[in-house]
PDB file of C-alpha atoms in Angstrom:
ATOM      1  CA  MET U   1      -1.984  53.823 198.135  1.00 82.00           C
ATOM      2  CA  ASP U   2      -4.043  50.672 197.656  1.00 80.00           C
ATOM      3  CA  LEU U   3      -7.824  51.098 197.438  1.00 82.00           C
ATOM      4  CA  ASP U   4      -8.567  47.370 197.512  1.00 86.00           C
ATOM      5  CA  LEU U   5      -7.109  44.117 196.168  1.00 88.00           C
ATOM      6  CA  ASN U   6      -7.519  45.274 192.559  1.00 93.00           C
ATOM      7  CA  LEU U   7      -6.999  49.038 192.560  1.00 93.00           C
ATOM      8  CA  THR U   8      -4.306  51.453 193.626  1.00 93.00           C
ATOM      9  CA  VAL U   9      -3.787  55.206 193.350  1.00 93.00           C
ATOM     10  CA  GLY U  10      -0.874  56.137 191.128  1.00 89.00           C
ATOM     11  CA  PRO U  11       1.510  59.063 191.670  1.00 85.00           C
ATOM     12  CA  GLU U  12      -0.682  61.491 189.685  1.00 89.00           C
ATOM     13  CA  GLY U  13      -3.810  60.548 191.661  1.00 89.00           C
ATOM     14  CA  HIS U  14      -5.139  58.265 188.940  1.00 94.00           C
ATOM     15  CA  VAL U  15      -6.779  54.949 189.846  1.00 94.00           C
ATOM     16  CA  VAL U  16      -4.931  52.041 188.216  1.00 96.00           C
ATOM     17  CA  CYS U  17      -5.384  48.274 188.059  1.00 96.00           C
ATOM     18  CA  ARG U  18      -2.989  46.465 190.410  1.00 95.00           C
ATOM     19  CA  HIS U  19      -2.875  43.488 188.017  1.00 96.00           C
ATOM     20  CA  CYS U  20      -1.863  45.165 184.752  1.00 97.00           C
ATOM     21  CA  GLY U  21      -1.272  48.859 185.566  1.00 95.00           C
ATOM     22  CA  ALA U  22      -4.038  50.128 183.240  1.00 96.00           C
ATOM     23  CA  LEU U  23      -5.758  53.434 183.942  1.00 96.00           C
ATOM     24  CA  VAL U  24      -9.198  52.661 185.392  1.00 95.00           C
ATOM     25  CA  GLY U  25     -10.181  56.122 186.653  1.00 93.00           C
ATOM     26  CA  THR U  26      -8.825  59.650 186.473  1.00 91.00           C
ATOM     27  CA  THR U  27      -9.665  60.549 190.096  1.00 86.00           C
ATOM     28  CA  THR U  28     -10.534  58.729 193.294  1.00 81.00           C
ATOM     29  CA  SER U  29     -13.961  60.362 193.231  1.00 82.00           C
ATOM     30  CA  SER U  30     -14.613  58.738 189.812  1.00 85.00           C
ATOM     31  CA  PRO U  31     -12.550  55.555 190.128  1.00 88.00           C
ATOM     32  CA  PHE U  32     -14.260  53.699 187.249  1.00 91.00           C
ATOM     33  CA  ASP U  33     -14.643  56.382 184.561  1.00 92.00           C
ATOM     34  CA  LYS U  34     -12.378  54.448 182.140  1.00 95.00           C
ATOM     35  CA  ALA U  35     -13.616  50.970 183.130  1.00 95.00           C
ATOM     36  CA  VAL U  36     -15.656  48.563 181.015  1.00 96.00           C
ATOM     37  CA  ARG U  37     -19.230  48.195 182.288  1.00 95.00           C
ATOM     38  CA  ASN U  38     -21.751  45.428 181.735  1.00 95.00           C
ATOM     39  CA  GLU U  39     -25.388  45.469 182.844  1.00 95.00           C
ATOM     40  CA  ARG U  40     -27.661  42.418 182.616  1.00 94.00           C
ATOM     41  CA  PRO U  41     -30.806  41.045 184.249  1.00 92.00           C
ATOM     42  CA  SER U  42     -30.228  40.102 187.902  1.00 89.00           C
ATOM     43  CA  SER U  43     -30.867  36.434 187.062  1.00 88.00           C
ATOM     44  CA  ALA U  44     -27.517  36.452 185.202  1.00 91.00           C
ATOM     45  CA  ALA U  45     -25.799  36.450 188.615  1.00 88.00           C
ATOM     46  CA  GLY U  46     -26.270  32.689 188.801  1.00 87.00           C
ATOM     47  CA  PRO U  47     -28.572  30.029 190.208  1.00 84.00           C
ATOM     48  CA  GLY U  48     -28.601  31.593 193.685  1.00 83.00           C
ATOM     49  CA  VAL U  49     -30.450  34.619 192.299  1.00 81.00           C
ATOM     50  CA  HIS U  50     -33.616  33.036 190.986  1.00 78.00           C
ATOM     51  CA  ALA U  51     -36.484  34.962 192.606  1.00 80.00           C
ATOM     52  CA  ASP U  52     -38.422  37.240 190.303  1.00 83.00           C
ATOM     53  CA  PRO U  53     -37.598  40.818 191.422  1.00 84.00           C
ATOM     54  CA  ALA U  54     -41.180  41.857 190.565  1.00 82.00           C
ATOM     55  CA  ARG U  55     -42.291  39.969 193.700  1.00 85.00           C
ATOM     56  CA  PHE U  56     -40.393  42.480 195.837  1.00 87.00           C
ATOM     57  CA  THR U  57     -40.289  45.764 193.920  1.00 89.00           C
ATOM     58  CA  ASP U  58     -41.909  47.653 191.061  1.00 92.00           C
ATOM     59  CA  ARG U  59     -38.499  48.757 189.809  1.00 92.00           C
ATOM     60  CA  PRO U  60     -36.405  46.730 187.348  1.00 92.00           C
ATOM     61  CA  ILE U  61     -33.404  45.069 189.051  1.00 92.00           C
ATOM     62  CA  VAL U  62     -30.081  44.570 187.242  1.00 94.00           C
ATOM     63  CA  LEU U  63     -26.692  42.942 187.708  1.00 94.00           C
ATOM     64  CA  ARG U  64     -23.952  45.523 187.152  1.00 94.00           C
ATOM     65  CA  GLN U  65     -20.332  44.575 186.718  1.00 95.00           C
ATOM     66  CA  VAL U  66     -17.281  46.771 186.215  1.00 94.00           C
ATOM     67  CA  PHE U  67     -14.042  45.462 184.661  1.00 97.00           C
ATOM     68  CA  CYS U  68     -10.499  46.718 184.078  1.00 97.00           C
ATOM     69  CA  PRO U  69     -10.352  48.128 180.525  1.00 97.00           C
ATOM     70  CA  SER U  70      -7.144  46.205 179.804  1.00 98.00           C
ATOM     71  CA  CYS U  71      -7.021  42.827 181.578  1.00 97.00           C
ATOM     72  CA  LEU U  72     -10.790  42.617 182.280  1.00 97.00           C
ATOM     73  CA  VAL U  73     -10.356  41.669 185.931  1.00 97.00           C
ATOM     74  CA  LEU U  74     -13.696  42.066 187.724  1.00 96.00           C
ATOM     75  CA  LEU U  75     -13.590  45.193 189.900  1.00 94.00           C
ATOM     76  CA  GLN U  76     -17.160  45.512 191.163  1.00 91.00           C
ATOM     77  CA  THR U  77     -20.425  43.582 191.124  1.00 92.00           C
ATOM     78  CA  GLU U  78     -23.771  44.815 192.389  1.00 92.00           C
ATOM     79  CA  ILE U  79     -27.418  43.824 192.089  1.00 91.00           C
ATOM     80  CA  VAL U  80     -29.414  47.043 192.275  1.00 91.00           C
ATOM     81  CA  PRO U  81     -32.462  48.846 190.921  1.00 92.00           C
ATOM     82  CA  ALA U  82     -31.670  49.890 187.346  1.00 92.00           C
ATOM     83  CA  ASP U  83     -32.290  53.564 188.057  1.00 91.00           C
ATOM     84  CA  GLU U  84     -29.964  53.713 191.091  1.00 88.00           C
ATOM     85  CA  PRO U  85     -26.422  55.066 190.870  1.00 82.00           C
ATOM     86  CA  THR U  86     -23.611  52.812 191.969  1.00 74.00           C
ATOM     87  CA  TYR U  87     -23.576  52.077 195.706  1.00 61.00           C
ATOM     88  CA  ARG U  88     -19.828  52.138 196.165  1.00 60.00           C
ATOM     89  CA  GLU U  89     -18.521  55.317 197.743  1.00 61.00           C
ATOM     90  CA  TRP U  90     -14.865  56.131 198.184  1.00 59.00           C
ATOM     91  CA  SER U  91     -13.282  57.720 201.194  1.00 58.00           C
ATOM     92  CA  LEU U  92      -9.517  58.119 201.408  1.00 56.00           C
ATOM     93  CA  ARG U  93      -8.166  58.905 204.850  1.00 52.00           C
TER      94      ARG U  93
END
């Protein structure tokens, strides 16, 4: 079962990279528990993200990215408050 363009669920219920077949997560409820994570200031997202987050919130804002642990394909990007959990929720129907 494909989760998106980059991830699929293998026969044992593990989440694997569709590009290289590497194990990315052990369950669909924790699809990125084996992934490589990178967190940087939100300004690292590029020239389109140039406003100072302090103008809008008292909380620090970060750019979070999640990559395949083998081929390093980008799996998820989000700009969120640093103390927030990831926004992506999974629902398999």
